Coordinates of C-alpha atoms in Angstrom, one line a residue:
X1 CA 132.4 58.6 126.0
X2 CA 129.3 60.4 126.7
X3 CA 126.7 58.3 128.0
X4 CA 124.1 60.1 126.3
X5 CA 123.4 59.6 122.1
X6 CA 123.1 63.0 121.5
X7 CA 124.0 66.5 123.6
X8 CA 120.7 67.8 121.8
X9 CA 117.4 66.2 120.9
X10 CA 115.2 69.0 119.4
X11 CA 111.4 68.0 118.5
X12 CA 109.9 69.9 115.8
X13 CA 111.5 71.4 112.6
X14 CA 110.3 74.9 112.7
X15 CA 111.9 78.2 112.7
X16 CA 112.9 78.3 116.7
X17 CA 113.6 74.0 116.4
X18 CA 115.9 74.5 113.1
X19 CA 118.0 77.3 114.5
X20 CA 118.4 75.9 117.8
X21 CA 119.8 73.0 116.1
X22 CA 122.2 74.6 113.1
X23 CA 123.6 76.5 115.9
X24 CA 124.0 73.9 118.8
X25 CA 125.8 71.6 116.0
X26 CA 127.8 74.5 114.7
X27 CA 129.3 74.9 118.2
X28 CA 130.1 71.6 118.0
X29 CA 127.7 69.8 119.7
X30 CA 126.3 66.0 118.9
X31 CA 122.2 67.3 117.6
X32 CA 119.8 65.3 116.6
X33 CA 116.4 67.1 115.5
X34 CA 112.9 65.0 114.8
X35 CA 110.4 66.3 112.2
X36 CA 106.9 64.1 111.0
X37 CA 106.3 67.1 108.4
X38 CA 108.1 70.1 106.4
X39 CA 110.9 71.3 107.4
X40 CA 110.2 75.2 108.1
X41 CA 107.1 74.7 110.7
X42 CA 104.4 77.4 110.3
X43 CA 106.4 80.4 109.2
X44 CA 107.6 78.5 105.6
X45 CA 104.9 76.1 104.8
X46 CA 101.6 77.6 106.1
X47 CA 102.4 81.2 107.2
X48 CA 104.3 84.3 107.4
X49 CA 106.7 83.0 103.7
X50 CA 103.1 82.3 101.7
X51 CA 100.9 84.7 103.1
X52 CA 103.0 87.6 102.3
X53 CA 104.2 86.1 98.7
X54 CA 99.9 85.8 98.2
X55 CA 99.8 89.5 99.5
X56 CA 101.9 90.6 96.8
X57 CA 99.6 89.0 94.2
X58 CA 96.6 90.3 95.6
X59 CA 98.0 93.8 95.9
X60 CA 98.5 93.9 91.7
X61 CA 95.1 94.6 91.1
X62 CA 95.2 98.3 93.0
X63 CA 98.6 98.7 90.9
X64 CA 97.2 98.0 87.7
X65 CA 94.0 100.6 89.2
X66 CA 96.7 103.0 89.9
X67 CA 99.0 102.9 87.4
X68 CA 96.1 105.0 84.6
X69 CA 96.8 108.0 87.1
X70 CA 100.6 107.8 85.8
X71 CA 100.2 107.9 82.1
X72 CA 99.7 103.9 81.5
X73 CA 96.8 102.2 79.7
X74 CA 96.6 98.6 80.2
X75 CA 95.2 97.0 76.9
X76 CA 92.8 94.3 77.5
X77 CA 91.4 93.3 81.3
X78 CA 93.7 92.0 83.8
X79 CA 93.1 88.0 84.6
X80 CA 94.0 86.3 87.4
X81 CA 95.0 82.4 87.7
X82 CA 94.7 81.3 91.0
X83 CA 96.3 77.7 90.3
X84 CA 99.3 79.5 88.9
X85 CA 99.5 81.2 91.9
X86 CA 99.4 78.3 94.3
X87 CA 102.3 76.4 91.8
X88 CA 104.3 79.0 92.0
X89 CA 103.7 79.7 95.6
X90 CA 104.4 76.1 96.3
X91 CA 107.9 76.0 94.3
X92 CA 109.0 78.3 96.5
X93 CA 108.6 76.7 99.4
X94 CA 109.9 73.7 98.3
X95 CA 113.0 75.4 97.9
X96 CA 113.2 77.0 100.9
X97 CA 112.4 73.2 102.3
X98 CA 115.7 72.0 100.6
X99 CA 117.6 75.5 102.1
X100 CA 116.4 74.4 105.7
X101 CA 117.6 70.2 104.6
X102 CA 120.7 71.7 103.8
X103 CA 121.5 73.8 106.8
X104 CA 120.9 71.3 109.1
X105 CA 123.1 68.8 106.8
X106 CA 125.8 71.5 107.2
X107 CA 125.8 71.8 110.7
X108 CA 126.1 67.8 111.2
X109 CA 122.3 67.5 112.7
X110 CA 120.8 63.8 112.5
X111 CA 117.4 64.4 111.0
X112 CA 115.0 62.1 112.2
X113 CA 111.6 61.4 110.3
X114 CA 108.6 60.8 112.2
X115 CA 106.2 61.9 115.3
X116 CA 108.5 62.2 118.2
X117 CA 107.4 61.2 122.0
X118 CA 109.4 62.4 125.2
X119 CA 109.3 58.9 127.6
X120 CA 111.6 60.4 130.2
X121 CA 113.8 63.7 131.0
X122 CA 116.5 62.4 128.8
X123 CA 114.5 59.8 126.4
X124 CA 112.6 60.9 123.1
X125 CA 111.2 58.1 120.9
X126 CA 110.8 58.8 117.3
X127 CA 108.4 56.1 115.5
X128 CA 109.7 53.6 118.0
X129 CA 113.1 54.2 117.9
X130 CA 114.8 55.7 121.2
X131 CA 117.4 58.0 121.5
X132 CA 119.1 59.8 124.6
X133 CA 119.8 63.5 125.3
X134 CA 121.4 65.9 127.3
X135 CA 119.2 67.7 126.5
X136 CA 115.5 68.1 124.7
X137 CA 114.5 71.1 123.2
X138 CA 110.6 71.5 122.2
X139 CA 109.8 73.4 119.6
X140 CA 106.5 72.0 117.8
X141 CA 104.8 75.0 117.6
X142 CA 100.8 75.4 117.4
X143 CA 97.8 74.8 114.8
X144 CA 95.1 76.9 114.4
X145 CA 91.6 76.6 116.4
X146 CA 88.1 76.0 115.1
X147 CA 85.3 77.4 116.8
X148 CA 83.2 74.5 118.7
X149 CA 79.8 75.5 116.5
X150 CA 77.5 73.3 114.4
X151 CA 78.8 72.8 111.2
X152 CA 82.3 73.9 112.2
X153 CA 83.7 71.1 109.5
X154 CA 82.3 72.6 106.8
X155 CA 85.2 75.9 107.5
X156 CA 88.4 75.8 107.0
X157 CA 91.2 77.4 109.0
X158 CA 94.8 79.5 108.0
X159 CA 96.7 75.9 107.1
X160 CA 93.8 75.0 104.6
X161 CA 93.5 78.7 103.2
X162 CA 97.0 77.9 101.2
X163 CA 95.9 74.2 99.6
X164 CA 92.8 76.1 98.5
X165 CA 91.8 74.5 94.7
X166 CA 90.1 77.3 93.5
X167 CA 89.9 81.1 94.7
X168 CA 86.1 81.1 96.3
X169 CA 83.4 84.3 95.0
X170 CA 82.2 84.7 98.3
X171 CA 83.8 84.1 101.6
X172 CA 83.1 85.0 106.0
X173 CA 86.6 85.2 107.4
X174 CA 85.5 84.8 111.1
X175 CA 88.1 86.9 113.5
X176 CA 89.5 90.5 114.1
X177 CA 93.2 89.6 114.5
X178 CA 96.2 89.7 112.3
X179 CA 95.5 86.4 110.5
X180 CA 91.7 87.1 109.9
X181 CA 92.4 90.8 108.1
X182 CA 95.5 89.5 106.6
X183 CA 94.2 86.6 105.1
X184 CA 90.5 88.8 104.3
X185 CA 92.4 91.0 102.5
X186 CA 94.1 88.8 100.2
X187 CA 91.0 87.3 99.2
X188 CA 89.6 90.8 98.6
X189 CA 92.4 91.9 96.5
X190 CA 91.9 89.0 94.6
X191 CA 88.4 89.4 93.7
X192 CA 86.2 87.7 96.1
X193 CA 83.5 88.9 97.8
X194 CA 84.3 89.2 101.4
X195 CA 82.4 89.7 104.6
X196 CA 84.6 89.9 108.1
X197 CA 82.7 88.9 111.1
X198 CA 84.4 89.9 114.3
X199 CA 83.4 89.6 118.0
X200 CA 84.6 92.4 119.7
X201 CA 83.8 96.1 118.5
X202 CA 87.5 96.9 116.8
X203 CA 90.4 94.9 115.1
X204 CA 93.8 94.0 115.8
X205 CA 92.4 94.5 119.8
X206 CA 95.8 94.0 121.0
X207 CA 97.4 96.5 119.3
X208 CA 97.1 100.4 119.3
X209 CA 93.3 101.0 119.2
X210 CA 94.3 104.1 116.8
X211 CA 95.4 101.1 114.2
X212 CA 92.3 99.1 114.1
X213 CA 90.0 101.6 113.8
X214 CA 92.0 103.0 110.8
X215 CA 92.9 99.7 109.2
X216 CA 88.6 99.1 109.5
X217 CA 87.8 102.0 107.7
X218 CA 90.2 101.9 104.4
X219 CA 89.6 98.0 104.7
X220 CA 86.2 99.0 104.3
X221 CA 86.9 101.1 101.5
X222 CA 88.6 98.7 99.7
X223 CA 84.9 96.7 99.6
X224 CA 85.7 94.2 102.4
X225 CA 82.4 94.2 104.8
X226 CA 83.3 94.5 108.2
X227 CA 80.4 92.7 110.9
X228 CA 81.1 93.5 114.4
X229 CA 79.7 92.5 117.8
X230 CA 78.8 89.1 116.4
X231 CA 80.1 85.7 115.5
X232 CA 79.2 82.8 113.4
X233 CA 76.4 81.1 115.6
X234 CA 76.3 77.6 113.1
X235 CA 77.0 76.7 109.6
X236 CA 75.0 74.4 107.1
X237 CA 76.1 72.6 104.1
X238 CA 74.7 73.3 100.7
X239 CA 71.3 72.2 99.8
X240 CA 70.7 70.6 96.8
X241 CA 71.3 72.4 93.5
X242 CA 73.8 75.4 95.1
X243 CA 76.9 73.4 94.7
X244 CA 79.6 74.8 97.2
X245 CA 77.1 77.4 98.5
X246 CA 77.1 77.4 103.0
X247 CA 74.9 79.2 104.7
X248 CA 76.3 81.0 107.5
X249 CA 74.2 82.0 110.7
X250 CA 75.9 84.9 112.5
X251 CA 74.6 85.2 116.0
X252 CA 73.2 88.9 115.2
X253 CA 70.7 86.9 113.5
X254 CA 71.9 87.4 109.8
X255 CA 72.5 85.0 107.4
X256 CA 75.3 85.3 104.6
X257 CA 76.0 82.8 101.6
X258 CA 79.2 82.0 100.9
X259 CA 82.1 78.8 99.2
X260 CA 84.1 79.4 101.4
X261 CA 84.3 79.9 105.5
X262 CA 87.4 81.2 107.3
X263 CA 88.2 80.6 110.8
X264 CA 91.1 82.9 112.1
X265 CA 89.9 82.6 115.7
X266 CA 93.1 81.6 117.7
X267 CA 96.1 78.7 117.9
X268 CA 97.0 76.0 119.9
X269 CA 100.5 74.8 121.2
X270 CA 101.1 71.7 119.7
X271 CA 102.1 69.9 122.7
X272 CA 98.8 66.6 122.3
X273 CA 100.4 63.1 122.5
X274 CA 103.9 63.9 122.9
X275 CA 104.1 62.8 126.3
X276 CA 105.3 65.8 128.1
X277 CA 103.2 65.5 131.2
X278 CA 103.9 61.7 132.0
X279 CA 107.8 63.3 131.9
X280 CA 106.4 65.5 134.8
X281 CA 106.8 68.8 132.4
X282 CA 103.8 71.2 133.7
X283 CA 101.4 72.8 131.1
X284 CA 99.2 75.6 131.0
X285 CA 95.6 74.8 130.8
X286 CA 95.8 75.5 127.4
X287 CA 98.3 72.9 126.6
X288 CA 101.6 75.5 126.5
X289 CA 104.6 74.7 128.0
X290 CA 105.4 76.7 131.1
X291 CA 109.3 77.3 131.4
X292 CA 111.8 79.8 133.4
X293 CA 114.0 83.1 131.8
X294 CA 116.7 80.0 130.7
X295 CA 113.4 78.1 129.0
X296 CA 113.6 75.3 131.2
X297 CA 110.4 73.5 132.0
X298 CA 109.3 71.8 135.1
X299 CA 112.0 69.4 134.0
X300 CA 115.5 70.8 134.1
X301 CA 117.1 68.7 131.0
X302 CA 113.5 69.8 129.2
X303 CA 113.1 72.7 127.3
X304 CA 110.9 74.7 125.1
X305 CA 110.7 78.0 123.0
X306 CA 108.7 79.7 119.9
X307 CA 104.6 78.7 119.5
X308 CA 104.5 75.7 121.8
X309 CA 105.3 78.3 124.7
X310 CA 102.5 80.7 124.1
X311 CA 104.7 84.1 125.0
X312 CA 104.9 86.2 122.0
X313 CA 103.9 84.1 118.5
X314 CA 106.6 85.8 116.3
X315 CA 109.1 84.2 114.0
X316 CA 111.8 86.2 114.8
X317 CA 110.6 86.0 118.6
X318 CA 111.5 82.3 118.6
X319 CA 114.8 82.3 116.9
X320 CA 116.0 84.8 119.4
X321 CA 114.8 82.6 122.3
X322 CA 116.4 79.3 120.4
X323 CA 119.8 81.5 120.9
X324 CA 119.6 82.3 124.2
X325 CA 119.0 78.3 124.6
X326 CA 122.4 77.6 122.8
X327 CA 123.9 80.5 123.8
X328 CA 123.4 79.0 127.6
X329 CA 124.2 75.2 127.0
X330 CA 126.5 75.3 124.3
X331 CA 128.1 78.8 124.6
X332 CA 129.5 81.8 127.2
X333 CA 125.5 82.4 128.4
X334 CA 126.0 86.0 126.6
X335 CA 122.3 86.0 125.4
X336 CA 119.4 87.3 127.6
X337 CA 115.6 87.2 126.1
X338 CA 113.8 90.7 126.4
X339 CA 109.7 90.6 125.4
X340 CA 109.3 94.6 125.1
X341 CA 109.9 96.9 122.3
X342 CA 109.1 93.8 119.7
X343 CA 108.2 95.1 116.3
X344 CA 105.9 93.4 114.0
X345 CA 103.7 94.0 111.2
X346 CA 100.4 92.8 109.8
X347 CA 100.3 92.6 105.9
X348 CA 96.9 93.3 105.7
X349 CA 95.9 96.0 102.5
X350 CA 97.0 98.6 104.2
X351 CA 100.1 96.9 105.8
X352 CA 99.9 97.3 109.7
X353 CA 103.3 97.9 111.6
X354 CA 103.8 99.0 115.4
X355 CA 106.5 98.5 117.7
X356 CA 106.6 99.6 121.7
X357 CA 103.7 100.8 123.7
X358 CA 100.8 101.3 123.0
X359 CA 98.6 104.7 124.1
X360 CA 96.9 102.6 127.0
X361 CA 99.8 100.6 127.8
X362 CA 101.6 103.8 128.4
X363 CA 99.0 105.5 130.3
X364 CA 98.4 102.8 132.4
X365 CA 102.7 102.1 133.3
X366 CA 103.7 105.5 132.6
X367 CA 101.2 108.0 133.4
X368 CA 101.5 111.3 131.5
X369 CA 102.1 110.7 127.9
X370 CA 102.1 112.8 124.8
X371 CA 100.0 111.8 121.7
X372 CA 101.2 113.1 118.2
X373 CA 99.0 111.6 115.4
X374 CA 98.8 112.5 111.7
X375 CA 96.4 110.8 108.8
X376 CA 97.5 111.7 104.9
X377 CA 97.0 111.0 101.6
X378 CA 100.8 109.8 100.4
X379 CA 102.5 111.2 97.7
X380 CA 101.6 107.7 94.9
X381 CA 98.2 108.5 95.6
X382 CA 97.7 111.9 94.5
X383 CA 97.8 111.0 90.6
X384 CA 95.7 108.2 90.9
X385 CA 92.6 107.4 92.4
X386 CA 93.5 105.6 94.9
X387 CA 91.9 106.7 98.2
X388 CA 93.9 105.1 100.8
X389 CA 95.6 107.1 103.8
X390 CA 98.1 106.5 106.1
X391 CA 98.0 106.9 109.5
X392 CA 101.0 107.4 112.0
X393 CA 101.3 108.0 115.8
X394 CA 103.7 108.6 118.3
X395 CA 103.2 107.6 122.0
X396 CA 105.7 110.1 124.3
X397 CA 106.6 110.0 127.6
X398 CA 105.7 113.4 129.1
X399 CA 108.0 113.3 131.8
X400 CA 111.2 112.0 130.1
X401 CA 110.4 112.8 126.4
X402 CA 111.5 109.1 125.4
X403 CA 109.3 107.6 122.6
X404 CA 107.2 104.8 124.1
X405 CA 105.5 103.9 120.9
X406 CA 105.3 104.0 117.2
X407 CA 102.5 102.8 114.9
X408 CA 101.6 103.3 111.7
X409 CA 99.2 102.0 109.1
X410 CA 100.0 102.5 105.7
X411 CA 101.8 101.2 102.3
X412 CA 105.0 99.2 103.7
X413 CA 104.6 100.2 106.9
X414 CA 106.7 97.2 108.6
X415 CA 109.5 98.2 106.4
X416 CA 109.2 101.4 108.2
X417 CA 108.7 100.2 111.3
X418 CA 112.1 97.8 111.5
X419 CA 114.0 101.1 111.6
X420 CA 112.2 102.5 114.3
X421 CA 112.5 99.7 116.3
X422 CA 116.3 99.8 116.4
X423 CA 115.6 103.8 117.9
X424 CA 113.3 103.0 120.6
X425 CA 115.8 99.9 121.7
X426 CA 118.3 102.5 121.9
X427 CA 116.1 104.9 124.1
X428 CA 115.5 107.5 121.5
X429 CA 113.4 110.9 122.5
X430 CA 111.2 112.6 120.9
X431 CA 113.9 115.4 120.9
X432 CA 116.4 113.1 118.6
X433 CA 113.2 112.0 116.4
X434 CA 112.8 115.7 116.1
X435 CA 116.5 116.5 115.3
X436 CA 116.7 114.2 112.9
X437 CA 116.5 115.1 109.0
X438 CA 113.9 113.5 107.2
X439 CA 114.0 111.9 103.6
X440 CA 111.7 113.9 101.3
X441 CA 109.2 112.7 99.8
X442 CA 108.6 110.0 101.7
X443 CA 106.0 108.8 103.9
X444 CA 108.7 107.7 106.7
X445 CA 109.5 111.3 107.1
X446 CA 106.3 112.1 108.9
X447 CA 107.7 110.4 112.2
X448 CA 110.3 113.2 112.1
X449 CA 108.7 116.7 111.4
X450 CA 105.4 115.8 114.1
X451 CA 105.8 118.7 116.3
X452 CA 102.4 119.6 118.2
X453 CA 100.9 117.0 120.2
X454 CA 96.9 115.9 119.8
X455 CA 96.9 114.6 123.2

């Protein structure tokens, strides 16, 4: 008899914390998994699942625009009903709540309700009750920041955008990253007035600097007013008579009215009262969890993947690192974790999508590089009057002719991306890319018939 209660104790019910779990009890071992809120973490409840369903909705209103160019007449003016949106929005999730309930049920994991608390390097205490493990797996993910600035409680941050109770005619969305234009751009396409205050002189700063300069200009064109260089220096709450009506002071010295006040300015792992450094488990300064290749913390018999280890804050990022956790104590050790060539996408309007190197990256590790960049109108524009372009690049290695990079910023352009991603894994050149037939008339086809390099 084991002298332990469970093989597994996973803390936190999110993406990487679920699928560790499902798979550690479908290999047959004893799991017991702690959650004080939805089942789903981030990604279900308050991210990737709602923002891109409330991207859809916000992109009709460029369809409906569109669709005169291609013979239809729309009788009447389009309305929008934001709470019908949010209902519908929110049965969703509650179904995918139940899927998550029920994967968990079918893979024998104890669910446990409440805040868990690690006491020792096998002891976790949920609500007062104690149970032992093997093992303990932290996966609790983060929370978004708010900017320490007067007035910072009159803003609300990505988790509030969802619970919203009406759709705001004026907003600031403060921040130049993913979140900030994804979530500015759904409130654009939507109808609200929009103004997107950003610190630093370009968006998505982490990513190609070809992409945010491109995604600013048809973001831009698409009526969302872009402020950068500056930040929000203080808000203050409606004077008497203006109802919901801030006043935001942006440290340019402009002032901008507005309901409703973004923050998209960063996250934090989630690692505050759960007792991790009284265990002896080490943390960054920022509260992260620092762990080894195997995800092993300070504290052998403690582990940790997805938000709550600050690496790479994808989805899919943390349910391949919750396999290479099984995979090592539950299985043959078969799974290794690699952080390069990671695609991902932004849904902002246009979507965003890049996977591998970027054109500094690959300067700076490989030295020569070819550029091969092209910017066009696509084919479902040219009946309407839509204005929107999509722009595509290829970063090449000069010396080996392997593709480093791929980026794109256009309609679907994850979608395109994913595919991409599976070439560059496999070491594709910009030979094969070239070899390869295209499908015509498509957009995707570009990355195949780019022949003379820019740069």
């Amino acid at each position: 008899m084991s002298q332990y209660d469970y093989d597994l104790f996973t803390i936190g019910g999110g993406s990487g914390g679920v699928r560790a779990a499902r798979f550690a009890g479908q290999a047959g071992a004893r799991v017991g998994l702690a959650e004080k809120g939805d089942l789903g973490g981030t990604c279900v409840n308050v991210g990737c699942i709602p923002k891109k369903l409330m991207s859809y909705s916000a992109h009709f209103h460029e369809d409906f625009a569109d669709a005169a160019g291609y013979g239809w007449t729309l009788h009447g003016q389009p309305t929008f009903d934001w709470s019908a949106l949010i209902a519908n929005k929110d049965r969703e999730i509650a179904h995918l709540n139940d899927i998550y309930q029920r994967l968990l049920d079918g893979a024998n994991v104890s669910l446990h309700r409440g805040f868990a608390t690690v006491e020792d390097a096998h002891t976790v205490s949920v609500e007062g009750k104690r149970f032992t493990a093997r093992h303990i797996l932290v996966a609790t993910g983060g929370h978004p920041d708010k900017p320490q600035i007067p007035g910072s409680e009159l803003g609300i941050t990505s988790d509030d955008f969802f619970h919203l109770k009406g759709l705001p005619k004026r907003a600031v969305v403060l921040g130049g990253g993913y979140i900030a234009v994804e979530l500015a751009s759904i409130l654009n396409g939507l109808g609200t007035e929009v103004t997107l205050v950003y610190r630093r002189e370009r968006l998505l700063r982490n990513m190609d600097a070809d992409l945010g300069i491109h995604l600013a200009d048809e973001m831009a064109k698409k009526g969302i007013r872009l402020v950068f260089d500056a930040s929000i220096a203080a808000i203050e709450a409606p004077h008497a008579g203006e109802d919901s009506v801030k006043q935001v002071r942006l440290t340019n010295g402009e002032t901008l009215a507005a309901e409703c006040v973004l923050f998209a300015t960063g996250r934090t792992p989630n690692t505050r009262g759960l007792g991790l450094e009284k265990a002896g488990v080490t943390l960054k300064d920022n509260g992260a969890v620092v762990v080894n290749e195997q995800f092993e913390s300070s504290v052998a018999s403690i582990l940790a993947v997805g938000d709550v280890i600050d690496r790479v804050a994808l989805t899919p990022v943390a349910l391949a690192e919750a396999m290479v956790v099984v995979a090592r104590l539950f299985g043959k050790g078969e799974r290794v974790m690699s952080y390069r060539n990671i695609p991902t996408a932004v849904f902002s309007h246009p979507n965003v999508g890049t996977v591998g190197l970027t054109e500094e990256q690959a300067r700076r590790e490989h030295g020569e590089v070819k550029i091969f960049r092209t910017d066009f109108k696509p084919l479902k524009n040219t009946l309407s009057r839509n204005t929107e372009r999509t722009f595509m690049k290829l970063v090449v290695d000069s010396r080996t002719d392997r593709v480093l990079g791929v980026h794109m910023v256009g309609s679907d352009a994850g979608e395109v991306i994913q595919g991409f991603a599976v070439a560059l894994q496999c070491g594709a050149t910009k030979a094969q890319f070239d070899s390869t037939i295209g499908i015509h008339p498509t957009s995707a086809e570009e990355f195949v018939t780019m022949r003379t390099p820019v740069a």
